[in-house]
CSV table of N, CA, C and O in Angstrom, one decimal:
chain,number,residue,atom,x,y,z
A,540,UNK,N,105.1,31.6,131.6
A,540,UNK,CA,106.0,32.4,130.7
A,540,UNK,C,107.4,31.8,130.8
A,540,UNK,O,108.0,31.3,131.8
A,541,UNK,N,107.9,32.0,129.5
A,541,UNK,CA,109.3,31.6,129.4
A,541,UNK,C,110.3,32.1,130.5
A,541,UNK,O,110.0,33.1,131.2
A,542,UNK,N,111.3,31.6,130.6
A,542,UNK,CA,112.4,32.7,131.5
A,542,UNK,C,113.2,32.7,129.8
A,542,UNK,O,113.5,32.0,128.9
A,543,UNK,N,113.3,34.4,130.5
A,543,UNK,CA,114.1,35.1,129.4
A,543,UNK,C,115.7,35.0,129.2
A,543,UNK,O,116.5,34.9,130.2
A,544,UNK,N,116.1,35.1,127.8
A,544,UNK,CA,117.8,34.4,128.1
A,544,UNK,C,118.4,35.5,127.8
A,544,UNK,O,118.2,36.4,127.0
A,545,UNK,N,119.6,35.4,128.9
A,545,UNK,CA,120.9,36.6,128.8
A,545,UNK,C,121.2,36.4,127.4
A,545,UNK,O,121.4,35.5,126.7
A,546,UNK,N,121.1,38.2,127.1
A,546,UNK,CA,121.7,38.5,125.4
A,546,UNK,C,123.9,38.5,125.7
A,546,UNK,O,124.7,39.1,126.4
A,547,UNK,N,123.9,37.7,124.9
A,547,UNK,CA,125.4,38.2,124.2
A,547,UNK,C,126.2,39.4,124.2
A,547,UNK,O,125.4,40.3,124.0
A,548,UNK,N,127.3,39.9,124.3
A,548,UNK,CA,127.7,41.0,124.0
A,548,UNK,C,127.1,41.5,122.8
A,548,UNK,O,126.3,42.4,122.7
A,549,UNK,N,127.8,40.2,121.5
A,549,UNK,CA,127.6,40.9,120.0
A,549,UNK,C,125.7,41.1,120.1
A,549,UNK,O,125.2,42.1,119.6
A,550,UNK,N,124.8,40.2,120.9
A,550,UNK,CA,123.6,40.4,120.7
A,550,UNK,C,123.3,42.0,121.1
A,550,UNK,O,122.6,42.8,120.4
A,551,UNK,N,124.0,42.3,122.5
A,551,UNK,CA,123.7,43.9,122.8
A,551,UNK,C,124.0,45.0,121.6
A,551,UNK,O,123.2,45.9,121.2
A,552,UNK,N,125.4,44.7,121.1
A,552,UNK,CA,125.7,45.7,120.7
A,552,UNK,C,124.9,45.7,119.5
A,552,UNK,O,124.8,46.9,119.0
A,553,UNK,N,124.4,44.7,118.7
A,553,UNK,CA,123.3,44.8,117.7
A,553,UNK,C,122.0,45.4,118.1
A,553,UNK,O,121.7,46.5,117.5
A,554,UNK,N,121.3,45.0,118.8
A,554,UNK,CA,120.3,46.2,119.2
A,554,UNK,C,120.7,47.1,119.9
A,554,UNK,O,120.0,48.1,119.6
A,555,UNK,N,121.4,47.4,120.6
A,555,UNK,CA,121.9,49.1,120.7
A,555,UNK,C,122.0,49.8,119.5
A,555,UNK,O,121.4,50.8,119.6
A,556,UNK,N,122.6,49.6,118.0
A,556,UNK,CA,122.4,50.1,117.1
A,556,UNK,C,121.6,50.1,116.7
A,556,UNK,O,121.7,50.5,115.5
A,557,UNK,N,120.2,49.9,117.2
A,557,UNK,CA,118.7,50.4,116.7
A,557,UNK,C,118.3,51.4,117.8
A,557,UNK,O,117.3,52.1,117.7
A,558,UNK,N,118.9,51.6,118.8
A,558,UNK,CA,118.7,52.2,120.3
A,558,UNK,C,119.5,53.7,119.6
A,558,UNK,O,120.5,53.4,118.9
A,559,UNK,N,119.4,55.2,119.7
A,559,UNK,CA,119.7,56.3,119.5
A,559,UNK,C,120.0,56.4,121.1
A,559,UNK,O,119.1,56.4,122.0
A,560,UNK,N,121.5,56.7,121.3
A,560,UNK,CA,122.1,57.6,122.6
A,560,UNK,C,122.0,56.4,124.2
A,560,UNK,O,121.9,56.9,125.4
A,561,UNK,N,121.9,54.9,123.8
A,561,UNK,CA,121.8,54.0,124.9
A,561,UNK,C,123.0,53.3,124.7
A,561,UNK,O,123.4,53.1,123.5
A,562,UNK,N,123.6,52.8,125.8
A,562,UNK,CA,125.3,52.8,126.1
A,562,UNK,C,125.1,51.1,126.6
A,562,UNK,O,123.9,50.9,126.8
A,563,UNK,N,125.8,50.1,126.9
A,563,UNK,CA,126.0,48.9,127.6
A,563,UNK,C,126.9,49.2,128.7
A,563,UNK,O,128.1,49.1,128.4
A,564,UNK,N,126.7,49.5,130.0
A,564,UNK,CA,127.4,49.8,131.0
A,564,UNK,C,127.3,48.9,132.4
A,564,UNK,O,126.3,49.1,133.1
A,565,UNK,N,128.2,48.1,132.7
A,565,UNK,CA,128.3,47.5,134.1
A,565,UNK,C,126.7,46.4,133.9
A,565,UNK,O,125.7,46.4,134.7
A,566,UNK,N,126.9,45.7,132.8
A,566,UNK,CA,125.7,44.7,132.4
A,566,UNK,C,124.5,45.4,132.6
A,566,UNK,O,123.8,44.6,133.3
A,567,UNK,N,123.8,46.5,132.3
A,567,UNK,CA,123.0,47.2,132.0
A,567,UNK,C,122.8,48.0,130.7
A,567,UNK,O,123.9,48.5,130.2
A,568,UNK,N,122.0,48.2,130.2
A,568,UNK,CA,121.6,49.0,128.8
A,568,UNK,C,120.8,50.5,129.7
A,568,UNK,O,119.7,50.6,130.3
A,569,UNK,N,121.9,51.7,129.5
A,569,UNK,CA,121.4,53.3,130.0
A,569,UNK,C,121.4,53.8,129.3
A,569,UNK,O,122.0,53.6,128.2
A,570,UNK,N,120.5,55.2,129.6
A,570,UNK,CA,120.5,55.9,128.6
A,570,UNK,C,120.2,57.6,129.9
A,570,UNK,O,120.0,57.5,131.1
A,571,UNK,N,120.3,58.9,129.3
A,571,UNK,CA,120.1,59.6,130.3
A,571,UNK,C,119.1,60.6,129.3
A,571,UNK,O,119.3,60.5,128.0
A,572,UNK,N,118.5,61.2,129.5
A,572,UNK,CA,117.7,62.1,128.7
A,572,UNK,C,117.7,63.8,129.4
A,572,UNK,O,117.7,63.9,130.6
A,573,UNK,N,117.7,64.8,128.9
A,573,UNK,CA,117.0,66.1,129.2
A,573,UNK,C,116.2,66.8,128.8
A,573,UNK,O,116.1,67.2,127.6
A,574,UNK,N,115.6,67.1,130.0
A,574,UNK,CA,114.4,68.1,129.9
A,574,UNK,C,114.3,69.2,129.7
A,574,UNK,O,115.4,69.6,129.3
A,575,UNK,N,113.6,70.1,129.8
A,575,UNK,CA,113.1,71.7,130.0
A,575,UNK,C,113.2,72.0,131.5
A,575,UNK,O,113.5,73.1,132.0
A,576,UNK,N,113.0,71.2,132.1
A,576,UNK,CA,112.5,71.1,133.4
A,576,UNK,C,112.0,70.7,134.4
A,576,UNK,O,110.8,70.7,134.2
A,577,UNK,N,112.2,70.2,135.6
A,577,UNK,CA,111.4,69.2,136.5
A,577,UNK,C,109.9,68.5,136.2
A,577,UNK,O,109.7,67.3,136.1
A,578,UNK,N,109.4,69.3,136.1
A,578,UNK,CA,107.8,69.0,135.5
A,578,UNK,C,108.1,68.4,133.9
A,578,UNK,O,107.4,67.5,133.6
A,579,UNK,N,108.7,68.6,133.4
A,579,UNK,CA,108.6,67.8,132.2
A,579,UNK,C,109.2,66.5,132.3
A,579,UNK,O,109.0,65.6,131.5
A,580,UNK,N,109.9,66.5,133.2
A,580,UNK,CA,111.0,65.4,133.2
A,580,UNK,C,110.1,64.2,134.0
A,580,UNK,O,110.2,63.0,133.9
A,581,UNK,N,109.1,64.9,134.9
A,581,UNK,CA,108.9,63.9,135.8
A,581,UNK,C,107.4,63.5,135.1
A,581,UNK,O,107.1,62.3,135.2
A,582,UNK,N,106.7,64.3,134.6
A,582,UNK,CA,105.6,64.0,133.5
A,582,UNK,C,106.2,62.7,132.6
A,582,UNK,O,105.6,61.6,132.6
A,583,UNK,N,106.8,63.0,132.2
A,583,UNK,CA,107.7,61.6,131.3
A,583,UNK,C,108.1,60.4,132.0
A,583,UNK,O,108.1,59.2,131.5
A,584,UNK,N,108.4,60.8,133.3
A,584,UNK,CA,108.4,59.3,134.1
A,584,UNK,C,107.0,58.8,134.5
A,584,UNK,O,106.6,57.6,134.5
A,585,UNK,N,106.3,59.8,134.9
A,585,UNK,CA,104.8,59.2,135.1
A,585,UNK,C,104.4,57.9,134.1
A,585,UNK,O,104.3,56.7,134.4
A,586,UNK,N,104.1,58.6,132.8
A,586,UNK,CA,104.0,58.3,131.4
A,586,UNK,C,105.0,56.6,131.3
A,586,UNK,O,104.5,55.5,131.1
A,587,UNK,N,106.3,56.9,131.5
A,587,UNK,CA,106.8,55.8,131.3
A,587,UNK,C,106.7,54.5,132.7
A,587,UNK,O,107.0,53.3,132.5
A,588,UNK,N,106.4,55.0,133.7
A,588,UNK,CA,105.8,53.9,135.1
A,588,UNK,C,104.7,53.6,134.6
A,588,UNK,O,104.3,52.6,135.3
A,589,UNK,N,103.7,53.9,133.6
A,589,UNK,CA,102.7,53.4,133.4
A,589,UNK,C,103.0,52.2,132.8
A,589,UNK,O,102.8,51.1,133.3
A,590,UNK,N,103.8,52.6,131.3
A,590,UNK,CA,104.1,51.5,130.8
A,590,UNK,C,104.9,50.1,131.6
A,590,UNK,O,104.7,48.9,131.6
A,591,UNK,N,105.7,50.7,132.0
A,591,UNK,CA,106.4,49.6,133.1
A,591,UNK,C,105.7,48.7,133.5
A,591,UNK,O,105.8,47.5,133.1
A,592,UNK,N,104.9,49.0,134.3
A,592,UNK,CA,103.9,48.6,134.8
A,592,UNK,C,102.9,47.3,134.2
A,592,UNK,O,102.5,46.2,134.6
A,593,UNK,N,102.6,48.1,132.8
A,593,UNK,CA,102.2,47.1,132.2
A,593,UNK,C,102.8,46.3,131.3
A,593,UNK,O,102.1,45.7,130.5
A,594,UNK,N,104.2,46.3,131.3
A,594,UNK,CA,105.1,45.2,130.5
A,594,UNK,C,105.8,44.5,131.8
A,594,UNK,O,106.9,43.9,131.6
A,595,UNK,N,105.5,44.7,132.9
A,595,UNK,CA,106.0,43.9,134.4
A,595,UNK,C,107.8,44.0,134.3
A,595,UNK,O,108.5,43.0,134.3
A,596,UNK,N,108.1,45.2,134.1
A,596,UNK,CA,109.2,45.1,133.8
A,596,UNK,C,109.8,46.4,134.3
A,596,UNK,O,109.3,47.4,133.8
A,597,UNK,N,110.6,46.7,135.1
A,597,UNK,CA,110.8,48.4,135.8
A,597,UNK,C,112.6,48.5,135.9
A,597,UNK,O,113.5,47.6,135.9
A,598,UNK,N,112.7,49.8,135.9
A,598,UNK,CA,113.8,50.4,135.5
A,598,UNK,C,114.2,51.1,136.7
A,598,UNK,O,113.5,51.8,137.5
A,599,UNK,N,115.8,50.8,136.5
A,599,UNK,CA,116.7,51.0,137.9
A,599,UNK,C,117.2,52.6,137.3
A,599,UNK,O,118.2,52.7,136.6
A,600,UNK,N,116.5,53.6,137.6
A,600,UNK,CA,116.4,55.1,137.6
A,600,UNK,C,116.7,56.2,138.6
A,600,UNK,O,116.7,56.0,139.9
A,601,UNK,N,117.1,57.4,138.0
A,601,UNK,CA,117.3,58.5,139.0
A,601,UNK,C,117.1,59.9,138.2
A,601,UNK,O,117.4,60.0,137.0
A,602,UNK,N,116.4,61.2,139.1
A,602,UNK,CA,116.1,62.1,138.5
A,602,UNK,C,116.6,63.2,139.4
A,602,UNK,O,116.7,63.0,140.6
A,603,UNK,N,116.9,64.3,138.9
A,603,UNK,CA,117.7,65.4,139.6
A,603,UNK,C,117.3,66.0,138.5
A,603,UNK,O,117.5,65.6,137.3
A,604,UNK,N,116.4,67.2,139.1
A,604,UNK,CA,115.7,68.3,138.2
A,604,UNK,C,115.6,68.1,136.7
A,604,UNK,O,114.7,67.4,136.4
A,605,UNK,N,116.3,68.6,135.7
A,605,UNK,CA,115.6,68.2,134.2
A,605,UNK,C,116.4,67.2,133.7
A,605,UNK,O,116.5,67.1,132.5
A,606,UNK,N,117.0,66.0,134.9
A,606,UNK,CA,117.8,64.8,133.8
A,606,UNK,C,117.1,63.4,134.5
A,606,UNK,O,116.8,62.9,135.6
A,607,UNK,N,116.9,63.1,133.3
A,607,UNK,CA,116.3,61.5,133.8
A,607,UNK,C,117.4,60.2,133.0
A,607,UNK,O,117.5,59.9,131.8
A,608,UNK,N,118.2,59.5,134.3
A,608,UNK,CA,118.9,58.5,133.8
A,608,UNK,C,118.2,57.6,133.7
A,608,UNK,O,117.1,57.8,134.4
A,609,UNK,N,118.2,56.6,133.1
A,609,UNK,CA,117.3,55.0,133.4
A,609,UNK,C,118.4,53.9,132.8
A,609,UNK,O,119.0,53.8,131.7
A,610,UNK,N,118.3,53.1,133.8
A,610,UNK,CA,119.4,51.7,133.3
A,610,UNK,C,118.4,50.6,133.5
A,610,UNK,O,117.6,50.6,134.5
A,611,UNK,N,118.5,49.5,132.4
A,611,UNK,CA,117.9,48.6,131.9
A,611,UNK,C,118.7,47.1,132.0
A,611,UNK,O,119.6,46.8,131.3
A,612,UNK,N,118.2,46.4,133.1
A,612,UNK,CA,118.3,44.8,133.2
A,612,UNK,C,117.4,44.0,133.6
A,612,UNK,O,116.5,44.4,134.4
A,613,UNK,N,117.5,42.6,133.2
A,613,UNK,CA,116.5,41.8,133.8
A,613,UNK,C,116.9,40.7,134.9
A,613,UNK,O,117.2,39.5,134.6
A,614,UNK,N,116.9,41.3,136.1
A,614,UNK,CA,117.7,40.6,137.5
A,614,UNK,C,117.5,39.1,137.0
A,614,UNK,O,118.5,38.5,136.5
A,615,UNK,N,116.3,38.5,137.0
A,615,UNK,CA,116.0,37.2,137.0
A,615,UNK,C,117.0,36.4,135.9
A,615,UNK,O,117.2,35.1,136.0
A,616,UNK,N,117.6,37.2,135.1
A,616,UNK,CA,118.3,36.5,134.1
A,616,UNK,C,120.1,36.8,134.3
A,616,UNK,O,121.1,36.2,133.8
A,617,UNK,N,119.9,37.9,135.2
A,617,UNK,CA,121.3,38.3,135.8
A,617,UNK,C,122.1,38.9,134.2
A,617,UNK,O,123.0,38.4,133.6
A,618,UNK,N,121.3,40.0,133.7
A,618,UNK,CA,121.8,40.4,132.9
A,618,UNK,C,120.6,41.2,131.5
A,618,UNK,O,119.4,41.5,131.7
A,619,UNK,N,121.4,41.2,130.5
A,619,UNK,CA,120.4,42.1,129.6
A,619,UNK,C,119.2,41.1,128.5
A,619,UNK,O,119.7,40.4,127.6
A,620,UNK,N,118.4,41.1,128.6
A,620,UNK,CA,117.0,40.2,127.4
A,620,UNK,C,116.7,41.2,126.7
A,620,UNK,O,117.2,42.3,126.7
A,621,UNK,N,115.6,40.6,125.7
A,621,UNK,CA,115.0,41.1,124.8
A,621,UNK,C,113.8,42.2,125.5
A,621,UNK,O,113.1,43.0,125.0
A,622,UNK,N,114.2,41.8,126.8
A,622,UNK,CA,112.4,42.1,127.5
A,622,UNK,C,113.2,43.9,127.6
A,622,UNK,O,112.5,44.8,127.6
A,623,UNK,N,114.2,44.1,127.8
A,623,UNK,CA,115.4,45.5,128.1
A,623,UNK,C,114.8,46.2,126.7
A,623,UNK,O,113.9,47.1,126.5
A,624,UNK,N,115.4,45.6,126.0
A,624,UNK,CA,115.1,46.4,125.0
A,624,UNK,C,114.0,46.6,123.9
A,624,UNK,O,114.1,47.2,122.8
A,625,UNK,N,112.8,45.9,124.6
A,625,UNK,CA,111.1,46.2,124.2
A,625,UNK,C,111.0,47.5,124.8
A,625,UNK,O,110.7,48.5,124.1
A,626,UNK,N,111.6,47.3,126.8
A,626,UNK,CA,111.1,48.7,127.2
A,626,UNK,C,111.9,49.5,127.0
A,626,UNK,O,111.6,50.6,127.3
A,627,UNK,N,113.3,49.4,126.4
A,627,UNK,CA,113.5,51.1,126.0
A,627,UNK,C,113.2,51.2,124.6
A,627,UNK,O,113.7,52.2,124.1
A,628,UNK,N,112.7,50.5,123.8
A,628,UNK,CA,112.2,51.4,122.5
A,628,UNK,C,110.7,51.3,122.9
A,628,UNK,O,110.2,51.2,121.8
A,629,UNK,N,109.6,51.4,124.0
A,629,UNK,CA,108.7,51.5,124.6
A,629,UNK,C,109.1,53.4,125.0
A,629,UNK,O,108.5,54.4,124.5
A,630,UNK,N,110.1,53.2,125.8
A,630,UNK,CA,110.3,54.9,126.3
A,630,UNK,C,111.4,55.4,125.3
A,630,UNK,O,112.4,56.0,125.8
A,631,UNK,N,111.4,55.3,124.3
A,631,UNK,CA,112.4,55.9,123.1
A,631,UNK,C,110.6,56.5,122.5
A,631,UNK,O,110.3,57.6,122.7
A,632,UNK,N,109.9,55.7,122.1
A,632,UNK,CA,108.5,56.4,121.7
A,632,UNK,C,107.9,57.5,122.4
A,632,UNK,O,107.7,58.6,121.9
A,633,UNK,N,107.5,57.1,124.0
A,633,UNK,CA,107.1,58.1,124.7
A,633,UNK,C,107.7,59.7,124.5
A,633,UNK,O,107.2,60.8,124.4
A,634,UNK,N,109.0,59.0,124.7
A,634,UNK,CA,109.7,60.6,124.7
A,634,UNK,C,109.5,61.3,123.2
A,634,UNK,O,109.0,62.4,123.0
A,635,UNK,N,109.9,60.5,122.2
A,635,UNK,CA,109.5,60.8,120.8
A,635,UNK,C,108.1,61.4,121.0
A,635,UNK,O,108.1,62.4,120.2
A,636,UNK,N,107.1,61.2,121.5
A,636,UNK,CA,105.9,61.3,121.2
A,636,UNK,C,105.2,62.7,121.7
A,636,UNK,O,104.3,63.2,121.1
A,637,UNK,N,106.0,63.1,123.2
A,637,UNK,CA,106.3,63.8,123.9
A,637,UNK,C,106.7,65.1,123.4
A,637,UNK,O,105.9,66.1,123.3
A,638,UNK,N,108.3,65.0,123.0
A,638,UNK,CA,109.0,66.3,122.5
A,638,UNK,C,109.1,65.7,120.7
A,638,UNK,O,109.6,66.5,119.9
């Protein structure tokens, strides 16, 4: 497999405009989401570690009862790829799919 190449500013800020409520912060692509409630929130992380999982690609996250943050980079590239923003419109669906 290829090694994946650091996106551009202008390249981020172009797919963030396809991204609904995901920000470019401290060379990561975040986004924070809310729930109903712990169980929903953490139901949705399950759901989305699955996927992770199978796109070998995992997200630098934190959950405190119904808020789920997730920040998006690709260490190996020391910065944001294409592979960032597969998996958040991967978990932009879930949640869509979801609520």
């Amino acid at each position: 497999m290829k090694e994946m190449e650091k996106f551009t500013d202008q390249q981020i800020a172009d797919y963030l405009g396809q991204l609904d409520g995901w920000e470019y912060v401290d060379g990561a692509i975040e986004t924070t989401f809310e729930f109903k409630n712990f169980k929903e929130a953490f139901s949705v992380m399950t759901r989305i570690a699955f996927e992770c999982e199978a796109q070998g690609h995992h997200p630098d996250w934190s959950n405190v009862y119904n808020s789920l943050n997730i920040r998006l980079n690709t260490h190996d590239a020391n910065g944001v790829t294409e592979k960032d923003f597969v998996l958040a419109r991967t978990i932009e669906d879930i949640i869509e799919s979801e609520f």
